Each structure stands twice: as C-alpha cells, then as structure tokens.
C-alpha cells in the first residue's frame, strides 16, 4: 500500500513546540529566533506549493490506479522538478527546437466478421457525411458525370449514406488515405465504370491537396492511361483502359465503339505489363459483356500475334456462352496476378458488377422510362429484385477468386446488391452523348438518351471507394506504418 509523505508544513508546528535547551538566556533567545524564522519560511513555502498543485499528487496516484494518464503524470513530474532553477528550465525550453506536430489520424478498424456489404441506405439530410466532396470543388470531374451542372435539379442522390448492419464504415479521411498512398501508385483497370470510380477517387483525395500541387495527365501511354498526381505525397491515382482485361478489338481508349466485339481470352501480357509495380490495383469488367448472350472469342493466338493493324486479325472467332467466356478470361487474369504480383507490396481488388436500371416495372414504377426522373433509392423491399443483372457472372467471379488465386489474396468489393437499390443515382439525361452535352430536345426523350449505366458524381462510386479506403487503412501493414509515422 502506498503511503503519502507528510508535507513539510505538517512538521512545522511540532518543531516549534519543542522545549528550548538549557543554555544561557541571551544566546538561546537569538538561536530560537533564527529557528523560528526558518521554520516559518518553510511553512509558507510548502503551503504555496500545495495550493498551486491543486492536489495533483493525489490525482496522479488515483490516475495510475485506474490507467496511465499522460496529462496527470506530466503535471506531477512538473511539480517534482519545481525545486530546480526556474530560469534554467526556461532557458532549456528555449533551446529545444520546436517539435513538428504530426497530424493525428484515428485508425478505425473494421470489426472482425463484419460484412460491410450488408446494410441499408440512410438519408443524410444535413450532409454531415454525404457527400464527401462537392461537385463544384473538384476541377477534375468530366462533363459526363457532373449532373447538377448539366441541369439536374435535385441533389438528394448525393446525400444517401451506406450503413452496414452491426458495424460502421471508418469515417473517410482524405489526408489519411494520401498518407497511405505516399510514394505509391493506385491504379484502376477496366472499363468506363471503373473510369467513373477513378474520377470519384481523384475527387476524394484531391480535396486536401492545395492548388498548384496536383496535376492530371490524360491519354498517356498511347492513350490508355490517365494519371492524377498529388505532388507533395509523390502519389498517383491512375486509370488504365482495358474493358475486358484481356486483349480485344475494343482496346482503343478513344475509338472503341465496336459493334462486333471480339476478345482474345488468353492474351493479357500487353495490358498486364502496365500493371507491374503498382501498389494498389482495382480491377473490373462487366458492362461490356452484356451486348450479346454469346461472346466472340478469337480463334488461335497466331492470328492476334500477326495482326499489327486493321481488323483482319479479329475476323476468325467462335461463339461462346457468356458465363463460360467470362470464366476463361478471369482465369487468365487470376493466373497472371498469382504469378506476377508480389503480395507483400501490392494489394489487389476486384469490383463486383455495377448494375443497370432500365426496367422501372421491376421496382414498381410501371409508368417510368428507364431510370429517368428517379429521385429515391429502392427501399423497404423484401422480395428479390430482378432488374436484369447477370448474377451468373457475379458467381463466376467469386468462384475464380476462390479457386485460382493461391499466393495473392484479392479483395472482392461486393457492390452489386447495394448498388441495385440506387436507381436514382445514374446520370440519366444529364450527361454527354458522343462527346456532346444532350440538347433540351434529347433530354426530353429519355427512352432514347437516358444513360442508366454510369453514375453522377458525387454519388454512388464514392461509396465503392469508401469500401476500398476501409480495406487500405485498416489492413495490418498500413496500421503498423501509421503507428510509426
């Protein structure tokens, strides 16, 4: 048991009452006077110390009994050193260089066993957590996705926040994400929906980068690559065009509206050479598979190797059922990832399928036209929702990731089900067509012109990136690096 040390002031009265020694009267009176003055000075000094400490010694003991309290311990230590020379202490403080205060980030781990993809959409009327940025504040958004600027009147689609069941997504911190990306590359690989998500990620991170310290380069590397750079962090957020992941006759990033799409399901090296050495890879492929029920697969690899230009090399193909072709393409991709990716350096994600909303009767709007004029998500639905998503491909993707990736873990970002509920979040008629904004006449014809594939920004793809953010900042390697930063 710890005993409190009696302050010097408690001993003073007892010492004052001690009987004087039997000595001559004059010297005794002088000695007594000196002792009395000394004891009075000690008493007054210690009383001032006790008053100035405010009982710090007692609080410090109680704090240690519960848990260490840095503020209390520092205060206690400060009073123990007060007997020193105050001027010397101040001089030492002046000589010490000012410590650079590091920005404190609160790590929020995703609880074990929490399924982030099971939950509900909640409306954030005050906009406290959604949207994560403003359309007008992101200079890098393209006209394809700036729905408010393009004439949309309601902004409610920006204020829906995903709430997982039984847990929470970590609060999004753009500065923390950029710290994780310092001296690293984050690359999205896939089709225009992955480009949609890439634009979202650029807007999310650029919000904390001062003007003049960020740049965007488009159509580099023969047009296939777009690169956003946060220069202070030496970090890049990139998009690489490869709509089928493997080679196809639709690989031209600017001229790819090919009616007869043909894929070479074993040819991936040409694209994959651009993915080596990237620290975070986010893959997707889905929307370009939906034009036909059967895919055209190039016959023989020799024809592709010998075809340097023109369409002649893509003229010999076989028709293959869509899920079969999808499985073979993902097998080619998975084998490349498992063989060439260093899991100690690179984190790999595969995005679930982004759904379309062209069947309004499926969500009870019999008089609707595709996704036009939709302003609310699908809510309070218990029956299965059949809006035309090819869930066979979803199952194929899960199966390939489980069976063909042995050395490199790939995180499946399962956004399909929760995105099916967001019929309100598409660009609809507030977008481009063939590089030009829709005219008022075209906007009045949603049956022909409504885009129910791509998404407005800010909007749903920000939630997809929130899932990726949660994985990046809560991973053990990133948590340890944060602790040491």
Short mmCIF file of C-alpha atoms in Angstrom, two decimals:
data_model
loop_
_atom_site.label_atom_id
_atom_site.label_comp_id
_atom_site.label_asym_id
_atom_site.label_seq_id
_atom_site.Cartn_x
_atom_site.Cartn_y
_atom_site.Cartn_z
CA UNK A 1 0.00 0.00 0.00
CA UNK A 2 1.38 3.39 -0.93
CA UNK A 3 1.71 5.87 1.95
CA UNK A 4 1.54 9.57 1.43
CA UNK A 5 4.56 11.53 2.53
CA UNK A 6 3.61 14.25 5.01
CA UNK A 7 4.36 17.71 3.66
CA UNK A 8 6.97 19.73 5.46
CA UNK A 9 4.26 22.11 6.65
CA UNK A 10 2.77 19.37 8.86
CA UNK A 11 6.01 19.02 10.83
CA UNK A 12 6.45 22.72 11.43
CA UNK A 13 4.12 23.22 14.45
CA UNK A 14 5.60 20.22 16.33
CA UNK A 15 9.10 21.53 15.85
CA UNK A 16 8.05 24.94 17.11
CA UNK A 17 6.71 23.46 20.40
CA UNK A 18 9.89 21.62 21.35
CA UNK A 19 11.26 22.90 24.74
CA UNK A 20 14.36 25.02 24.46
CA UNK A 21 17.71 23.63 25.59
CA UNK A 22 19.13 24.82 28.91
CA UNK A 23 21.66 27.32 27.77
CA UNK A 24 22.44 30.88 28.66
CA UNK A 25 19.48 33.22 28.06
CA UNK A 26 20.87 35.65 25.53
CA UNK A 27 22.35 33.11 23.10
CA UNK A 28 19.25 30.93 23.46
CA UNK A 29 16.94 33.76 22.51
CA UNK A 30 18.97 34.53 19.44
CA UNK A 31 19.09 30.87 18.35
CA UNK A 32 15.37 30.45 18.93
CA UNK A 33 14.62 33.50 16.84
CA UNK A 34 16.68 32.15 13.91
CA UNK A 35 14.99 28.73 14.09
CA UNK A 36 11.54 30.29 14.29
CA UNK A 37 12.12 32.46 11.21
CA UNK A 38 13.47 29.48 9.27
CA UNK A 39 10.52 27.24 10.14
CA UNK A 40 8.03 29.99 9.29
CA UNK A 41 9.63 30.39 5.84
CA UNK A 42 9.49 26.63 5.24
CA UNK A 43 5.85 26.52 6.28
CA UNK A 44 4.82 29.37 3.97
CA UNK A 45 6.78 27.94 1.02
CA UNK A 46 5.24 24.46 1.25
CA UNK A 47 1.76 25.88 1.72
CA UNK A 48 2.17 27.77 -1.56
CA UNK A 49 3.34 24.62 -3.33
CA UNK A 50 0.34 22.61 -2.11
CA UNK A 51 -2.07 25.35 -3.16
CA UNK A 52 -0.52 25.72 -6.60
CA UNK A 53 -0.58 21.97 -7.25
CA UNK A 54 -4.30 21.75 -6.54
CA UNK A 55 -3.90 18.28 -5.09
CA UNK A 56 -2.02 16.97 -8.13
CA UNK A 57 -0.20 14.33 -6.09
CA UNK A 58 -3.49 12.74 -5.01
CA UNK A 59 -4.95 12.82 -8.54
CA UNK A 60 -1.81 11.28 -10.01
CA UNK A 61 -1.97 8.31 -7.66
CA UNK A 62 -5.64 7.74 -8.42
CA UNK A 63 -4.94 8.03 -12.13
CA UNK A 64 -2.22 5.40 -12.01
CA UNK A 65 -4.53 3.07 -10.11
CA UNK A 66 -7.03 3.27 -12.99
CA UNK A 67 -4.92 3.77 -16.08
CA UNK A 68 -1.95 5.90 -17.07
CA UNK A 69 -2.99 9.50 -17.71
CA UNK A 70 -0.27 11.32 -19.60
CA UNK A 71 -1.54 14.76 -18.66
CA UNK A 72 -1.61 13.95 -14.93
CA UNK A 73 1.80 12.28 -14.97
CA UNK A 74 3.33 15.25 -16.74
CA UNK A 75 1.78 17.63 -14.20
CA UNK A 76 3.06 15.53 -11.29
CA UNK A 77 6.53 15.40 -12.81
CA UNK A 78 6.45 19.16 -13.30
CA UNK A 79 5.86 19.83 -9.58
CA UNK A 80 8.58 17.39 -8.56
CA UNK A 81 11.03 19.46 -10.58
CA UNK A 82 9.90 22.85 -9.29
CA UNK A 83 12.72 22.93 -6.72
CA UNK A 84 15.10 23.40 -9.65
CA UNK A 85 16.15 26.71 -11.02
CA UNK A 86 13.15 28.14 -12.91
CA UNK A 87 15.34 30.33 -15.05
CA UNK A 88 17.45 27.34 -16.08
CA UNK A 89 14.33 25.37 -17.03
CA UNK A 90 13.01 28.21 -19.18
CA UNK A 91 16.38 28.54 -20.87
CA UNK A 92 16.39 24.82 -21.72
CA UNK A 93 12.89 25.12 -23.19
CA UNK A 94 14.02 27.97 -25.39
CA UNK A 95 16.98 25.98 -26.64
CA UNK A 96 14.90 22.95 -27.61
CA UNK A 97 13.78 23.06 -31.26
CA UNK A 98 10.01 23.18 -31.70
CA UNK A 99 8.56 19.71 -32.30
CA UNK A 100 6.63 19.43 -35.58
CA UNK A 101 3.13 18.47 -34.63
CA UNK A 102 2.09 15.49 -36.69
CA UNK A 103 -1.45 15.27 -37.90
CA UNK A 104 -3.28 12.78 -35.75
CA UNK A 105 -5.43 10.25 -37.57
CA UNK A 106 -7.74 7.95 -35.70
CA UNK A 107 -7.47 4.42 -37.01
CA UNK A 108 -10.86 2.76 -37.18
CA UNK A 109 -10.58 -0.95 -37.68
CA UNK A 110 -13.42 -2.81 -39.36
CA UNK A 111 -14.65 -5.31 -36.74
CA UNK A 112 -13.84 -8.94 -37.48
CA UNK A 113 -16.79 -10.74 -39.01
CA UNK A 114 -18.49 -7.55 -40.14
CA UNK A 115 -19.95 -7.75 -43.65
CA UNK A 116 -19.71 -4.21 -44.94
CA UNK A 117 -21.90 -5.03 -47.93
CA UNK A 118 -25.00 -5.98 -45.95
CA UNK A 119 -26.89 -2.96 -44.70
CA UNK A 120 -29.18 -0.14 -45.74
CA UNK A 121 -29.11 3.28 -47.33
CA UNK A 122 -29.78 6.14 -44.91
CA UNK A 123 -30.51 9.73 -45.90
CA UNK A 124 -28.07 12.28 -44.52
CA UNK A 125 -30.26 15.37 -44.77
CA UNK A 126 -27.68 17.61 -43.10
CA UNK A 127 -24.92 16.40 -45.41
CA UNK A 128 -22.61 15.65 -42.47
CA UNK A 129 -21.07 12.55 -44.06
CA UNK A 130 -22.51 12.58 -47.56
CA UNK A 131 -21.45 13.85 -49.97
CA UNK A 132 -17.74 13.55 -49.25
CA UNK A 133 -16.95 16.44 -51.64
CA UNK A 134 -18.84 19.00 -53.73
CA UNK A 135 -19.26 18.85 -57.48
CA UNK A 136 -18.12 22.47 -57.82
CA UNK A 137 -14.99 21.82 -55.72
CA UNK A 138 -13.49 19.10 -57.92
CA UNK A 139 -11.96 20.59 -61.04
CA UNK A 140 -11.13 17.15 -62.43
CA UNK A 141 -14.69 15.91 -62.99
CA UNK A 142 -15.68 15.41 -66.60
CA UNK A 143 -18.96 16.62 -68.08
CA UNK A 144 -20.15 13.05 -68.33
CA UNK A 145 -20.76 12.87 -64.57
CA UNK A 146 -21.48 16.45 -63.43
CA UNK A 147 -25.23 16.01 -63.31
CA UNK A 148 -26.07 19.19 -61.39
CA UNK A 149 -24.02 21.31 -63.76
CA UNK A 150 -25.76 19.56 -66.64
CA UNK A 151 -29.23 20.53 -65.46
CA UNK A 152 -30.30 18.06 -62.79
CA UNK A 153 -32.41 19.91 -60.23
CA UNK A 154 -32.46 17.59 -57.22
CA UNK A 155 -29.27 16.76 -55.34
CA UNK A 156 -30.75 14.17 -52.97
CA UNK A 157 -28.83 11.38 -54.75
CA UNK A 158 -25.66 12.82 -53.17
CA UNK A 159 -26.91 12.51 -49.58
CA UNK A 160 -27.54 8.80 -49.23
CA UNK A 161 -25.03 7.08 -46.96
CA UNK A 162 -24.44 3.34 -46.73
CA UNK A 163 -24.87 1.93 -43.22
CA UNK A 164 -23.65 -1.66 -42.74
CA UNK A 165 -25.54 -3.90 -40.34
CA UNK A 166 -23.94 -4.12 -36.92
CA UNK A 167 -20.86 -2.02 -37.67
CA UNK A 168 -19.72 1.18 -39.32
CA UNK A 169 -17.54 2.15 -42.21
CA UNK A 170 -14.50 4.05 -40.93
CA UNK A 171 -15.05 7.76 -41.33
CA UNK A 172 -13.43 8.85 -44.58
CA UNK A 173 -10.22 10.83 -44.09
CA UNK A 174 -8.64 12.02 -47.34
CA UNK A 175 -5.41 13.04 -45.57
CA UNK A 176 -5.03 9.59 -44.06
CA UNK A 177 -5.60 7.94 -47.43
CA UNK A 178 -2.97 10.14 -49.04
CA UNK A 179 -0.55 9.18 -46.30
CA UNK A 180 -1.18 5.55 -47.17
CA UNK A 181 -0.56 6.43 -50.82
CA UNK A 182 2.64 8.38 -50.17
CA UNK A 183 5.27 7.31 -52.72
CA UNK A 184 2.78 4.77 -54.12
CA UNK A 185 0.52 4.16 -57.10
CA UNK A 186 -3.17 3.34 -57.05
CA UNK A 187 -4.48 2.15 -60.42
CA UNK A 188 -7.99 1.36 -61.64
CA UNK A 189 -8.04 -1.10 -64.54
CA UNK A 190 -11.11 -1.81 -66.62
CA UNK A 191 -13.99 -0.16 -68.46
CA UNK A 192 -15.82 3.18 -68.31
CA UNK A 193 -17.44 2.28 -64.98
CA UNK A 194 -14.01 1.83 -63.46
CA UNK A 195 -13.14 5.19 -65.01
CA UNK A 196 -16.28 6.53 -63.30
CA UNK A 197 -14.92 5.18 -60.00
CA UNK A 198 -11.44 6.55 -60.74
CA UNK A 199 -12.88 10.05 -61.17
CA UNK A 200 -14.56 9.63 -57.81
CA UNK A 201 -11.30 8.64 -56.13
CA UNK A 202 -9.46 11.57 -57.69
CA UNK A 203 -12.07 13.95 -56.27
CA UNK A 204 -11.89 12.29 -52.86
CA UNK A 205 -8.13 12.69 -52.46
CA UNK A 206 -7.63 16.00 -54.26
CA UNK A 207 -9.84 17.84 -51.78
CA UNK A 208 -6.94 18.13 -49.30
CA UNK A 209 -4.22 18.92 -51.85
CA UNK A 210 -3.57 22.65 -52.37
CA UNK A 211 -3.98 24.15 -55.81
CA UNK A 212 -0.73 24.01 -57.74
CA UNK A 213 0.33 20.79 -56.01
CA UNK A 214 -1.81 18.44 -58.12
CA UNK A 215 -1.96 17.63 -61.83
CA UNK A 216 -3.91 15.39 -64.18
CA UNK A 217 -2.43 13.90 -67.32
CA UNK A 218 -4.84 12.30 -69.76
CA UNK A 219 -4.29 9.82 -72.56
CA UNK A 220 -0.66 8.98 -71.83
CA UNK A 221 0.90 5.64 -72.77
CA UNK A 222 -0.72 5.60 -76.22
CA UNK A 223 -3.92 6.98 -74.74
CA UNK A 224 -4.63 4.07 -72.41
CA UNK A 225 -3.62 5.77 -69.15
CA UNK A 226 -4.86 8.77 -67.17
CA UNK A 227 -2.72 9.85 -64.20
CA UNK A 228 -3.62 12.15 -61.31
CA UNK A 229 -0.62 13.15 -59.19
CA UNK A 230 -0.53 14.62 -55.67
CA UNK A 231 2.99 16.01 -55.85
CA UNK A 232 3.61 16.64 -52.16
CA UNK A 233 2.89 12.97 -51.48
CA UNK A 234 4.51 11.64 -54.67
CA UNK A 235 1.28 9.66 -55.03
CA UNK A 236 -0.68 8.82 -58.17
CA UNK A 237 -4.25 7.71 -58.80
CA UNK A 238 -4.41 6.21 -62.28
CA UNK A 239 -6.87 4.69 -64.72
CA UNK A 240 -5.88 2.15 -67.36
CA UNK A 241 -8.33 1.30 -70.15
CA UNK A 242 -8.85 -2.46 -70.62
CA UNK A 243 -12.61 -3.19 -70.78
CA UNK A 244 -12.17 -6.97 -70.97
CA UNK A 245 -8.86 -7.11 -69.04
CA UNK A 246 -7.54 -9.34 -71.83
CA UNK A 247 -6.88 -8.02 -75.33
CA UNK A 248 -9.83 -7.26 -77.55
CA UNK A 249 -10.70 -5.28 -80.63
CA UNK A 250 -12.14 -2.62 -78.29
CA UNK A 251 -8.86 -1.66 -76.67
CA UNK A 252 -8.55 1.76 -78.30
CA UNK A 253 -9.34 4.09 -75.38
CA UNK A 254 -10.86 6.75 -77.61
CA UNK A 255 -12.31 4.77 -80.52
CA UNK A 256 -13.85 1.66 -79.03
CA UNK A 257 -17.48 1.71 -80.12
CA UNK A 258 -17.15 -1.59 -81.95
CA UNK A 259 -20.36 -3.47 -82.66
CA UNK A 260 -18.74 -6.88 -83.16
CA UNK A 261 -16.64 -7.14 -80.04
CA UNK A 262 -14.06 -9.92 -80.13
CA UNK A 263 -11.85 -10.98 -77.23
CA UNK A 264 -8.62 -12.95 -77.07
CA UNK A 265 -9.19 -14.72 -73.78
CA UNK A 266 -5.61 -15.95 -73.32
CA UNK A 267 -3.83 -12.73 -74.33
CA UNK A 268 -3.19 -10.47 -71.32
CA UNK A 269 0.53 -9.63 -71.35
CA UNK A 270 0.17 -6.50 -73.50
CA UNK A 271 -2.10 -4.89 -70.90
CA UNK A 272 -0.57 -6.52 -67.84
CA UNK A 273 2.89 -5.13 -68.48
CA UNK A 274 1.42 -1.77 -67.44
CA UNK A 275 0.24 -3.14 -64.08
CA UNK A 276 3.59 -4.32 -62.78
CA UNK A 277 4.98 -2.47 -59.80
CA UNK A 278 1.68 -0.80 -58.89
CA UNK A 279 0.92 -0.76 -55.16
CA UNK A 280 -2.89 -0.89 -55.29
CA UNK A 281 -4.75 -2.41 -58.24
CA UNK A 282 -8.54 -2.17 -58.65
CA UNK A 283 -9.93 -4.32 -61.50
CA UNK A 284 -13.36 -4.54 -63.05
CA UNK A 285 -15.01 -5.96 -66.15
CA UNK A 286 -18.74 -6.42 -66.67
CA UNK A 287 -20.70 -3.88 -68.68
CA UNK A 288 -19.03 -4.73 -71.99
CA UNK A 289 -20.18 -8.34 -71.65
CA UNK A 290 -23.89 -7.52 -71.82
CA UNK A 291 -24.39 -6.69 -75.51
CA UNK A 292 -24.91 -10.31 -76.55
CA UNK A 293 -25.67 -13.63 -74.90
CA UNK A 294 -22.72 -15.22 -76.69
CA UNK A 295 -19.23 -13.76 -76.80
CA UNK A 296 -17.00 -13.77 -79.86
CA UNK A 297 -13.70 -15.37 -78.94
CA UNK A 298 -10.71 -15.13 -81.26
CA UNK A 299 -9.65 -18.44 -82.79
CA UNK A 300 -5.97 -19.19 -82.25
CA UNK A 301 -3.32 -16.89 -80.80
CA UNK A 302 -1.32 -16.75 -84.01
CA UNK A 303 -3.85 -14.52 -85.71
CA UNK A 304 -3.52 -11.97 -82.91
CA UNK A 305 0.28 -12.01 -82.96
CA UNK A 306 0.40 -11.50 -86.70
CA UNK A 307 -2.17 -8.69 -86.69
CA UNK A 308 -0.31 -5.42 -86.28
CA UNK A 309 -3.09 -3.16 -87.54
CA UNK A 310 -6.54 -3.35 -89.02
CA UNK A 311 -9.49 -5.61 -88.18
CA UNK A 312 -8.49 -8.59 -90.30
CA UNK A 313 -6.88 -10.39 -87.37
CA UNK A 314 -10.18 -10.36 -85.46
CA UNK A 315 -12.29 -11.86 -88.21
CA UNK A 316 -11.97 -15.51 -87.16
CA UNK A 317 -13.78 -16.23 -83.94
CA UNK A 318 -16.01 -18.71 -82.17
CA UNK A 319 -19.24 -18.00 -80.29
CA UNK A 320 -19.04 -18.93 -76.61
CA UNK A 321 -21.72 -18.67 -73.95
CA UNK A 322 -21.20 -15.51 -71.89
CA UNK A 323 -20.51 -17.09 -68.44
CA UNK A 324 -18.08 -19.60 -70.00
CA UNK A 325 -16.13 -16.85 -71.75
CA UNK A 326 -16.18 -14.72 -68.61
CA UNK A 327 -14.76 -17.58 -66.56
CA UNK A 328 -11.94 -18.20 -69.03
CA UNK A 329 -11.00 -14.52 -69.13
CA UNK A 330 -10.95 -14.27 -65.33
CA UNK A 331 -8.88 -17.46 -65.14
CA UNK A 332 -6.31 -15.87 -67.45
CA UNK A 333 -6.31 -12.73 -65.33
CA UNK A 334 -6.14 -14.62 -61.99
CA UNK A 335 -3.23 -16.78 -63.13
CA UNK A 336 -1.30 -13.68 -64.20
CA UNK A 337 -1.99 -11.98 -60.85
CA UNK A 338 -0.93 -15.06 -58.88
CA UNK A 339 2.25 -15.44 -60.91
CA UNK A 340 3.42 -11.82 -61.23
CA UNK A 341 2.10 -9.83 -58.25
CA UNK A 342 4.14 -9.51 -55.07
CA UNK A 343 1.56 -9.74 -52.26
CA UNK A 344 3.99 -8.08 -49.84
CA UNK A 345 3.93 -4.94 -51.95
CA UNK A 346 0.67 -4.89 -53.90
CA UNK A 347 -2.94 -5.05 -52.72
CA UNK A 348 -5.44 -6.26 -55.33
CA UNK A 349 -9.18 -5.55 -55.52
CA UNK A 350 -11.82 -6.89 -57.88
CA UNK A 351 -15.01 -4.88 -58.18
CA UNK A 352 -18.41 -6.52 -58.19
CA UNK A 353 -20.79 -5.85 -61.06
CA UNK A 354 -22.27 -2.36 -61.46
CA UNK A 355 -25.99 -2.79 -62.32
CA UNK A 356 -28.11 -1.01 -64.93
CA UNK A 357 -31.60 0.36 -64.26
CA UNK A 358 -33.61 0.15 -67.47
CA UNK A 359 -36.65 -1.82 -66.23
CA UNK A 360 -38.72 0.51 -64.00
CA UNK A 361 -41.54 -2.03 -63.64
CA UNK A 362 -39.11 -4.18 -61.65
CA UNK A 363 -39.18 -1.66 -58.81
CA UNK A 364 -42.89 -0.86 -59.16
CA UNK A 365 -42.84 2.16 -61.46
CA UNK A 366 -44.94 0.84 -64.32
CA UNK A 367 -45.17 4.25 -65.95
CA UNK A 368 -41.47 5.03 -65.71
CA UNK A 369 -38.95 5.33 -68.52
CA UNK A 370 -35.71 3.57 -67.63
CA UNK A 371 -34.05 5.47 -64.74
CA UNK A 372 -35.30 8.91 -65.80
CA UNK A 373 -36.82 11.14 -63.11
CA UNK A 374 -35.93 8.71 -60.32
CA UNK A 375 -35.04 10.58 -57.13
CA UNK A 376 -35.16 7.90 -54.41
CA UNK A 377 -33.40 4.57 -53.87
CA UNK A 378 -35.38 1.36 -53.73
CA UNK A 379 -36.33 0.94 -50.06
CA UNK A 380 -38.37 -1.43 -47.89
CA UNK A 381 -38.20 -4.26 -50.40
CA UNK A 382 -38.33 -7.84 -49.20
CA UNK A 383 -38.92 -9.67 -52.49
CA UNK A 384 -35.98 -10.39 -54.84
CA UNK A 385 -35.20 -7.50 -57.16
CA UNK A 386 -34.87 -8.53 -60.79
CA UNK A 387 -33.54 -5.60 -62.80
CA UNK A 388 -31.53 -7.65 -65.29
CA UNK A 389 -28.20 -8.04 -63.51
CA UNK A 390 -26.40 -11.13 -64.75
CA UNK A 391 -25.74 -12.73 -61.37
CA UNK A 392 -24.14 -15.69 -63.13
CA UNK A 393 -21.07 -13.53 -63.77
CA UNK A 394 -21.07 -12.47 -60.13
CA UNK A 395 -20.90 -16.15 -59.14
CA UNK A 396 -18.19 -16.84 -61.71
CA UNK A 397 -16.05 -14.04 -60.30
CA UNK A 398 -16.38 -15.31 -56.73
CA UNK A 399 -15.55 -18.83 -57.86
CA UNK A 400 -12.44 -17.85 -59.82
CA UNK A 401 -11.10 -15.73 -56.96
CA UNK A 402 -11.53 -18.65 -54.57
CA UNK A 403 -10.07 -21.35 -56.82
CA UNK A 404 -7.28 -19.83 -58.91
CA UNK A 405 -5.60 -17.38 -56.53
CA UNK A 406 -3.30 -19.30 -54.19
CA UNK A 407 -0.46 -16.88 -53.46
CA UNK A 408 -2.06 -13.44 -53.83
CA UNK A 409 -5.23 -12.54 -51.90
CA UNK A 410 -7.74 -10.50 -53.89
CA UNK A 411 -10.41 -8.47 -52.12
CA UNK A 412 -13.81 -8.81 -53.77
CA UNK A 413 -15.63 -5.48 -53.39
CA UNK A 414 -19.20 -6.75 -53.49
CA UNK A 415 -21.13 -3.64 -54.52
CA UNK A 416 -23.70 -5.30 -56.78
CA UNK A 417 -26.62 -5.81 -54.40
CA UNK A 418 -26.39 -2.45 -52.66
CA UNK A 419 -25.96 -0.67 -56.00
CA UNK A 420 -29.08 -2.32 -57.42
CA UNK A 421 -31.06 -0.20 -54.96
CA UNK A 422 -29.71 3.08 -56.37
CA UNK A 423 -31.96 3.66 -59.35
CA UNK A 424 -31.81 7.37 -58.51
CA UNK A 425 -28.06 7.83 -58.91
CA UNK A 426 -27.46 7.44 -62.67
CA UNK A 427 -26.51 10.28 -64.99
CA UNK A 428 -29.76 9.69 -66.96
CA UNK A 429 -30.29 12.63 -69.35
CA UNK A 430 -27.84 14.93 -67.55
CA UNK A 431 -24.76 13.77 -69.40
CA UNK A 432 -22.93 13.53 -72.72
CA UNK A 433 -23.59 11.58 -75.85
CA UNK A 434 -20.78 11.13 -78.35
CA UNK A 435 -18.79 13.81 -76.57
CA UNK A 436 -21.52 16.47 -76.51
CA UNK A 437 -24.00 17.51 -73.84
CA UNK A 438 -27.54 16.41 -74.53
CA UNK A 439 -29.72 19.12 -76.02
CA UNK A 440 -33.04 20.04 -74.38
CA UNK A 441 -34.79 18.03 -77.08
CA UNK A 442 -32.66 14.98 -76.34
CA UNK A 443 -33.20 15.37 -72.59
CA UNK A 444 -36.92 15.30 -73.26
CA UNK A 445 -36.51 11.85 -74.87
CA UNK A 446 -35.17 9.64 -72.04
CA UNK A 447 -36.27 6.45 -73.76
CA UNK A 448 -33.57 7.09 -76.35
CA UNK A 449 -30.98 9.13 -74.50
CA UNK A 450 -31.09 8.33 -70.76
CA UNK A 451 -27.80 6.82 -69.56
CA UNK A 452 -28.76 4.31 -66.87
CA UNK A 453 -25.29 2.75 -66.78
CA UNK A 454 -22.95 5.45 -65.48
CA UNK A 455 -23.30 7.36 -62.21
CA UNK A 456 -23.43 11.01 -61.18
CA UNK A 457 -20.59 12.39 -59.06
CA UNK A 458 -20.59 12.98 -56.19
CA UNK A 459 -22.60 9.81 -55.80
CA UNK A 460 -22.61 6.05 -55.59
CA UNK A 461 -19.00 5.38 -56.73
CA UNK A 462 -17.84 7.37 -53.70
CA UNK A 463 -19.31 4.59 -51.54
CA UNK A 464 -17.46 1.97 -53.60
CA UNK A 465 -14.24 3.86 -52.92
CA UNK A 466 -15.16 4.11 -49.26
CA UNK A 467 -15.02 0.29 -49.13
CA UNK A 468 -11.56 0.35 -50.72
CA UNK A 469 -10.49 3.04 -48.27
CA UNK A 470 -11.68 0.91 -45.34
CA UNK A 471 -9.56 -2.00 -46.53
CA UNK A 472 -6.47 0.13 -47.12
CA UNK A 473 -6.47 1.99 -43.80
CA UNK A 474 -7.48 -0.97 -41.64
CA UNK A 475 -5.01 -3.50 -43.05
CA UNK A 476 -2.34 -4.62 -40.59
CA UNK A 477 0.58 -3.38 -42.68
CA UNK A 478 -0.93 0.05 -43.11
CA UNK A 479 -1.87 0.27 -39.45
CA UNK A 480 1.69 -0.50 -38.39
CA UNK A 481 3.13 2.03 -40.80
CA UNK A 482 0.72 4.65 -39.48
CA UNK A 483 1.81 3.97 -35.92
CA UNK A 484 5.41 4.64 -36.87
CA UNK A 485 4.68 7.76 -38.88
#
